[in-house]
mmCIF file of C-alpha atoms and ligand atoms in Angstrom:
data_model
loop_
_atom_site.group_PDB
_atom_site.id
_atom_site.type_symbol
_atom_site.label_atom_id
_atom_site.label_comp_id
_atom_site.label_asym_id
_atom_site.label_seq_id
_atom_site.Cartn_x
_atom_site.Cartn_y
_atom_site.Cartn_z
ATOM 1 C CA UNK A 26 31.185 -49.651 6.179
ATOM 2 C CA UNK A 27 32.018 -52.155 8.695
ATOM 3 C CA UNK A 28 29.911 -51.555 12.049
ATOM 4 C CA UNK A 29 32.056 -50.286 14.974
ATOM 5 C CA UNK A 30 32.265 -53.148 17.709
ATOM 6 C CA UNK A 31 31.093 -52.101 21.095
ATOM 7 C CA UNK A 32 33.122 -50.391 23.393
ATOM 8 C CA UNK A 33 34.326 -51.880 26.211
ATOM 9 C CA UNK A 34 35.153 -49.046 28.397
ATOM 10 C CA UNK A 35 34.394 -48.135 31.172
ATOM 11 C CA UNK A 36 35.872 -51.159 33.051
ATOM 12 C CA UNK A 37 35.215 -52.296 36.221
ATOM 13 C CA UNK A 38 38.967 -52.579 37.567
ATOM 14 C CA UNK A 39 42.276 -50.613 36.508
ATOM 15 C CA UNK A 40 43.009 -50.797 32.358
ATOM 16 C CA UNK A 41 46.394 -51.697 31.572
ATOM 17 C CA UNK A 42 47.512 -50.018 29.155
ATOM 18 C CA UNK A 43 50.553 -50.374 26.238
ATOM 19 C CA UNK A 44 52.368 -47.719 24.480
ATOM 20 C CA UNK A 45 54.326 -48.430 20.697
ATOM 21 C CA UNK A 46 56.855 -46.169 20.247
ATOM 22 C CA UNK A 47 59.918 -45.889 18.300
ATOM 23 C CA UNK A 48 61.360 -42.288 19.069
ATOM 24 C CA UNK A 49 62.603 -39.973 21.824
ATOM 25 C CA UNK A 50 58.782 -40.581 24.020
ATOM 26 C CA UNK A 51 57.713 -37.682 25.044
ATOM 27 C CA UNK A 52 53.959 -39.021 24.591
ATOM 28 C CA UNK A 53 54.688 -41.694 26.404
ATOM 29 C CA UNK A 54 56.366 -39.999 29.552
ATOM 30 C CA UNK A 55 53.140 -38.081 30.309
ATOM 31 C CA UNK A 56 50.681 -41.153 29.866
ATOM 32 C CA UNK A 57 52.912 -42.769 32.608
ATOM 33 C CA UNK A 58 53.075 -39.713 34.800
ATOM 34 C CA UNK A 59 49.131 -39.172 34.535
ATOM 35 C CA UNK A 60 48.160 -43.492 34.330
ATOM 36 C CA UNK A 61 50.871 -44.337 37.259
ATOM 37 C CA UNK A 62 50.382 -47.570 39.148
ATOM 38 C CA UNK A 63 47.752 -45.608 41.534
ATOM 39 C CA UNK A 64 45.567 -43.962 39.305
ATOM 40 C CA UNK A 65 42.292 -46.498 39.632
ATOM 41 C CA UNK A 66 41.545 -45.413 35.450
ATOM 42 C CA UNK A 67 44.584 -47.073 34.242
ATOM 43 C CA UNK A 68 48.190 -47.500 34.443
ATOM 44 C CA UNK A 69 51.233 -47.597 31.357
ATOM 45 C CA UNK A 70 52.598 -51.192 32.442
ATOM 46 C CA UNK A 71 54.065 -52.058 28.876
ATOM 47 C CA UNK A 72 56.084 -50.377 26.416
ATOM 48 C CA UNK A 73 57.550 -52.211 22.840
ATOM 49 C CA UNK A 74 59.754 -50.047 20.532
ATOM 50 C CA UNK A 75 61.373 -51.151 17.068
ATOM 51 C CA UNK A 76 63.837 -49.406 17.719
ATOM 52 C CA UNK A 77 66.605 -50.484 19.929
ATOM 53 C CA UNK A 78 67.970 -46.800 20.778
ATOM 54 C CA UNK A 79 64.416 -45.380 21.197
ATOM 55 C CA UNK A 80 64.193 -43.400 24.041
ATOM 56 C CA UNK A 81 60.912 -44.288 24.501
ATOM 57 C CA UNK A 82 62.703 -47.420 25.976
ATOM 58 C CA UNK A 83 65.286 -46.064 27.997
ATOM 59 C CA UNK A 84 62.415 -43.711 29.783
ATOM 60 C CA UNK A 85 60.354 -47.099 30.539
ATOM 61 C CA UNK A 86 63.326 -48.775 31.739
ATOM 62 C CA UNK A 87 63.801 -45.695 34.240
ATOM 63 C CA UNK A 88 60.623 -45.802 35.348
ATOM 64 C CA UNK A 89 60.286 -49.432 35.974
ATOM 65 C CA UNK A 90 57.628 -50.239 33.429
ATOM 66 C CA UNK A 91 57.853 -53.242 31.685
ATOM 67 C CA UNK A 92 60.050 -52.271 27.869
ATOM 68 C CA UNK A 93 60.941 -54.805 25.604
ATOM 69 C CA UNK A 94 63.086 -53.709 21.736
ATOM 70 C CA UNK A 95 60.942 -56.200 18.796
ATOM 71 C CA UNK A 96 63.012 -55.489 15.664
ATOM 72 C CA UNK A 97 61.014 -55.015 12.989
ATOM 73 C CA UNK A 98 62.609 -57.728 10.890
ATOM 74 C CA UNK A 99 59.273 -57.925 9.257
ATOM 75 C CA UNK A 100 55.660 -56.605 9.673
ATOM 76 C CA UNK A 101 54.319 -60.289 10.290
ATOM 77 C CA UNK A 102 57.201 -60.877 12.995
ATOM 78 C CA UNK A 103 57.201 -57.494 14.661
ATOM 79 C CA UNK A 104 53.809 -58.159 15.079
ATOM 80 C CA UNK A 105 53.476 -62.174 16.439
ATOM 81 C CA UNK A 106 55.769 -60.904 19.159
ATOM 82 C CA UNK A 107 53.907 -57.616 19.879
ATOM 83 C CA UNK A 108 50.959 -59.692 20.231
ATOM 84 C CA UNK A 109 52.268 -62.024 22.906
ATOM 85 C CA UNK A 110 53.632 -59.516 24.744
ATOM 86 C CA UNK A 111 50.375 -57.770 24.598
ATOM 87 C CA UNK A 112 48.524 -60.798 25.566
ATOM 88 C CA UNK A 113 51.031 -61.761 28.000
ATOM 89 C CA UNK A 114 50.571 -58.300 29.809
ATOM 90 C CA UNK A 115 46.637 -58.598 29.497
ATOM 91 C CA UNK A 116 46.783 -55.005 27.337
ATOM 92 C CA UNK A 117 43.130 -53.479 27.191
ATOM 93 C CA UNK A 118 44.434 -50.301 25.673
ATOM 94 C CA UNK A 119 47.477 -49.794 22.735
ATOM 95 C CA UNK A 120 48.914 -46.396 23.024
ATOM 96 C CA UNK A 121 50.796 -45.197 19.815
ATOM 97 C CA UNK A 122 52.723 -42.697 20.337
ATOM 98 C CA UNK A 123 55.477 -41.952 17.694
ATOM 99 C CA UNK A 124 55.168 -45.350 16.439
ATOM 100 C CA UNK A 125 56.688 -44.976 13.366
ATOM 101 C CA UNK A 126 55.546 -48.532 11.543
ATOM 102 C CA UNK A 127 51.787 -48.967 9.814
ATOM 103 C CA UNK A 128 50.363 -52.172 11.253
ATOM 104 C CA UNK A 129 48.490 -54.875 9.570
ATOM 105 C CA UNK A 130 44.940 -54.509 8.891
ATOM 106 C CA UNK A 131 44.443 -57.591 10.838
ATOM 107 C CA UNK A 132 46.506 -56.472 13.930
ATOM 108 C CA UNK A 133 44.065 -53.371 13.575
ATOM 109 C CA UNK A 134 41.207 -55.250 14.019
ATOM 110 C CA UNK A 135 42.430 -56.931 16.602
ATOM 111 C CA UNK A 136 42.435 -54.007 18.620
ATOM 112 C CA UNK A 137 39.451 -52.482 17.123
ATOM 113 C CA UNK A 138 38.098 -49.438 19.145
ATOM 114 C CA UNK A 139 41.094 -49.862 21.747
ATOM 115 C CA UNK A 140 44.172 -48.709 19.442
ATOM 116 C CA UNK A 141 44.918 -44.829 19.543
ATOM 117 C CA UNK A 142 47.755 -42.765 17.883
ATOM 118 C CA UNK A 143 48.235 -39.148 18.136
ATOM 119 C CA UNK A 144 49.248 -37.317 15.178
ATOM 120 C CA UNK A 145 50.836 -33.631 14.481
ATOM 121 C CA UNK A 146 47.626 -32.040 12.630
ATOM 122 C CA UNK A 147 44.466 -31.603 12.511
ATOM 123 C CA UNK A 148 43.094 -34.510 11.007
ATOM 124 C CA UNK A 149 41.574 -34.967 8.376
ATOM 125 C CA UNK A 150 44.232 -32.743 6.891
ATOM 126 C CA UNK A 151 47.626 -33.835 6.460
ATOM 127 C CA UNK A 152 47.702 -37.106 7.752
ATOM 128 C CA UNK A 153 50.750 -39.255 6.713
ATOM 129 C CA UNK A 154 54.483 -38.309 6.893
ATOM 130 C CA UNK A 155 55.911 -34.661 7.866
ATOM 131 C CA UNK A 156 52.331 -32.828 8.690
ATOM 132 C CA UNK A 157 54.009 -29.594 10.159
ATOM 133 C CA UNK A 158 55.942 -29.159 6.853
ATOM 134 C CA UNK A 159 52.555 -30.322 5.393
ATOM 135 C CA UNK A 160 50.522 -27.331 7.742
ATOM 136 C CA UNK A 161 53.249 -24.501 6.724
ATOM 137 C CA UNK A 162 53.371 -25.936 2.800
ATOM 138 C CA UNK A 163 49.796 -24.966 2.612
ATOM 139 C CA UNK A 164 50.127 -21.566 4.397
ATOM 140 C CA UNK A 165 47.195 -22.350 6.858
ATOM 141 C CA UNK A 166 46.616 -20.345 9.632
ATOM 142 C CA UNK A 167 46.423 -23.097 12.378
ATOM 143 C CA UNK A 168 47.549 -26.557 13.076
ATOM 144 C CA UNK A 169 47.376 -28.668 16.035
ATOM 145 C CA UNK A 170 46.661 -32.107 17.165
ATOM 146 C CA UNK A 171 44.427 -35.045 16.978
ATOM 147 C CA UNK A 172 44.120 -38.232 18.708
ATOM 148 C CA UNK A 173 42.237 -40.919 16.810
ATOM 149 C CA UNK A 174 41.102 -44.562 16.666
ATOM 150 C CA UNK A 175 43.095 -46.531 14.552
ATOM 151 C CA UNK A 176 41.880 -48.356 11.789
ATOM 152 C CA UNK A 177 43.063 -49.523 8.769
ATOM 153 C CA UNK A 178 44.307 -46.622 6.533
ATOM 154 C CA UNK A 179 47.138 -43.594 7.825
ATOM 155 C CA UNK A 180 45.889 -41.295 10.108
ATOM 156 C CA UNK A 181 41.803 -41.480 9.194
ATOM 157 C CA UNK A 182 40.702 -43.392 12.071
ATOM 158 C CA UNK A 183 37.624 -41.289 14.389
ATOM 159 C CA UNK A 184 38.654 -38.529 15.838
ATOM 160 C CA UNK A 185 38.413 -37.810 19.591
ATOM 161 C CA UNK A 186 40.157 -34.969 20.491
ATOM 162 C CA UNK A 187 41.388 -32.388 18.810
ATOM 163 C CA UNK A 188 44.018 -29.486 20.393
ATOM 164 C CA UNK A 189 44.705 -25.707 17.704
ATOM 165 C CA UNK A 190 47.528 -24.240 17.357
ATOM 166 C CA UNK A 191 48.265 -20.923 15.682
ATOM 167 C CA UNK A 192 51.020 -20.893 12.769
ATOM 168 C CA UNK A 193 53.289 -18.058 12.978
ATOM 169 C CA UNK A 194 55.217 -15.997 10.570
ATOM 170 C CA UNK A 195 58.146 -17.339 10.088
ATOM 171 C CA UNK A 196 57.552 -20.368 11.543
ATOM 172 C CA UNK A 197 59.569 -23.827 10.552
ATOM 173 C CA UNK A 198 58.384 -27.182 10.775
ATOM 174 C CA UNK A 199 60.548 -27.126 14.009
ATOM 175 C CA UNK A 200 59.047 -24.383 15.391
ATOM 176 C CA UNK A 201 55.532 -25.546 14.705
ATOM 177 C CA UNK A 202 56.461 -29.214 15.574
ATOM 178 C CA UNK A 203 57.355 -27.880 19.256
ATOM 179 C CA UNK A 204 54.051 -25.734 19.287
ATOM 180 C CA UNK A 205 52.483 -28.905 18.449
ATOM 181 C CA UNK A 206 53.976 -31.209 20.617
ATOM 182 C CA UNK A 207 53.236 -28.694 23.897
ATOM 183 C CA UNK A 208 49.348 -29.608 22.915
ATOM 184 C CA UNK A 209 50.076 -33.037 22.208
ATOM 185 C CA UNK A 210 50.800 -33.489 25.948
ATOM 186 C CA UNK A 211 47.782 -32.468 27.117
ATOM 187 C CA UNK A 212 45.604 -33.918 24.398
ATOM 188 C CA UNK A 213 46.632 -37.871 24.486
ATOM 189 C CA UNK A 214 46.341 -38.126 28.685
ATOM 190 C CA UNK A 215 42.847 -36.214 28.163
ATOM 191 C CA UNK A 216 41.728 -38.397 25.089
ATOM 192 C CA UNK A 217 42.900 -41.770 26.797
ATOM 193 C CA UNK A 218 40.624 -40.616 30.202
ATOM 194 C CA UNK A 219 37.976 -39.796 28.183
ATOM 195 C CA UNK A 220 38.327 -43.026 26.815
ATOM 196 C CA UNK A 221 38.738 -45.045 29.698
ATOM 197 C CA UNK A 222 35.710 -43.340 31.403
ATOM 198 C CA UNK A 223 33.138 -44.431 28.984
ATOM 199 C CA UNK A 224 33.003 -40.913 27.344
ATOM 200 C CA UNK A 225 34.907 -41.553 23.813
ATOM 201 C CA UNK A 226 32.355 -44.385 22.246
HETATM 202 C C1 GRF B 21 54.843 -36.697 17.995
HETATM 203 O O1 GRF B 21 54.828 -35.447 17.370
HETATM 204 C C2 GRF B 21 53.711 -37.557 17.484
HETATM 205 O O2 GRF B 21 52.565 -36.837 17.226
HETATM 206 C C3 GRF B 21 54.308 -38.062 16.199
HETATM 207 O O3 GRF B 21 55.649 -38.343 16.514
HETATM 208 C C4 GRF B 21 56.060 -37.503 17.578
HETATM 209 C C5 GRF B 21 56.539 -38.399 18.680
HETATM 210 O O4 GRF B 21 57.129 -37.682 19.737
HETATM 211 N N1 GRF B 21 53.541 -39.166 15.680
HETATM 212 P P1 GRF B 21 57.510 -38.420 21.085
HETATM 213 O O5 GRF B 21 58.355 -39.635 20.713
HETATM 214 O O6 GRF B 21 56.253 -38.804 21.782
HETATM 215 O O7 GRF B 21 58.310 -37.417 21.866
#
């Protein structure tokens, strides 16, 4: 096991932070409500999608963050431009949030202990694709979410916040999926400000 690198939050000044997405962006629209240009923690000042019609984008663009579409023509060139833009915008912080792409180990390590994603369960179980079909496949009683480091497998990066939900009877992965997603949007703002104020090591 590879030692984890030092963490470099808290910082002195404002973190700037990034958010991947490729899909509708809910996540995203509540880490720029809570980390707007005046909270002193950090602010969302960069958003790259894969996907063209994301609305992940469209949301940025309406907000007046900074949004740029990198197709993913290939791993190695989605990620050369991700990483310029990420340079270019002085990123300390890489939100995923519905990113639907696995990225390199090396772009991992990159990012090492500054690279989140939020996924639909409660991790360790059922990481990976469909989670909620996953939760209701295997009849459990409660689901939730988890926000995580990333590192380089799906979904097994540290955990550092968790949020339950109960399944219900006659639930559907829709169903649960919204459930889910309510918690979701309390549990990524409160992981990344735990996070950015030293607490999440
Ligand atoms: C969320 O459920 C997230 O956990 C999963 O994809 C969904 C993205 O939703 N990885 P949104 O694009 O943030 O609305």
């Amino acid at each position: 096991m590879q030692a984890a690198v030092p963490s470099r939050f808290p910082l002195k000044r404002q973190a700037r932070i990034a958010v991947l997405a490729s899909g509708r962006g809910s996540n995203l629209g509540v880490l720029a409500d809570e980390f707007s240009p005046d909270n002193p923690l950090g602010r969302v000042d960069l958003v790259l999608s894969n996907r063209a019609e994301a609305g992940a984008l469209k949301l940025a663009v309406h907000r007046g963050i900074e949004a740029h579409h990198i197709p993913w023509t290939s791993r190695a060139a989605f990620e050369r431009a991700a990483l310029l833009a990420l340079a270019a915008a002085g990123s300390d912080l890489v939100c995923l949030a519905g990113f639907m792409r696995i990225l390199s180990p090396a772009f991992v390590r990159k990012y090492e202990g500054r690279l989140l994603n939020i996924h639909p369960s409660l991790l360790p179980h059922f990481p990976g694709l469909n989670p909620q079909q996953q939760a209701l496949d295997h009849e459990v009683a409660e689901s939730g979410c988890s926000v995580h480091f990333v590192d380089a497998g799906v979904d097994t990066g540290r955990v550092i916040l968790q949020r339950k939900v109960p399944v219900q009877p006659g639930d559907d992965a829709a169903a649960l999926a919204e459930r889910i997603l309510e918690q979701e949007h309390i549990a990524y703002p409160a992981a990344v400000r735990l996070l950015l104020s030293g607490g999440a090591q």
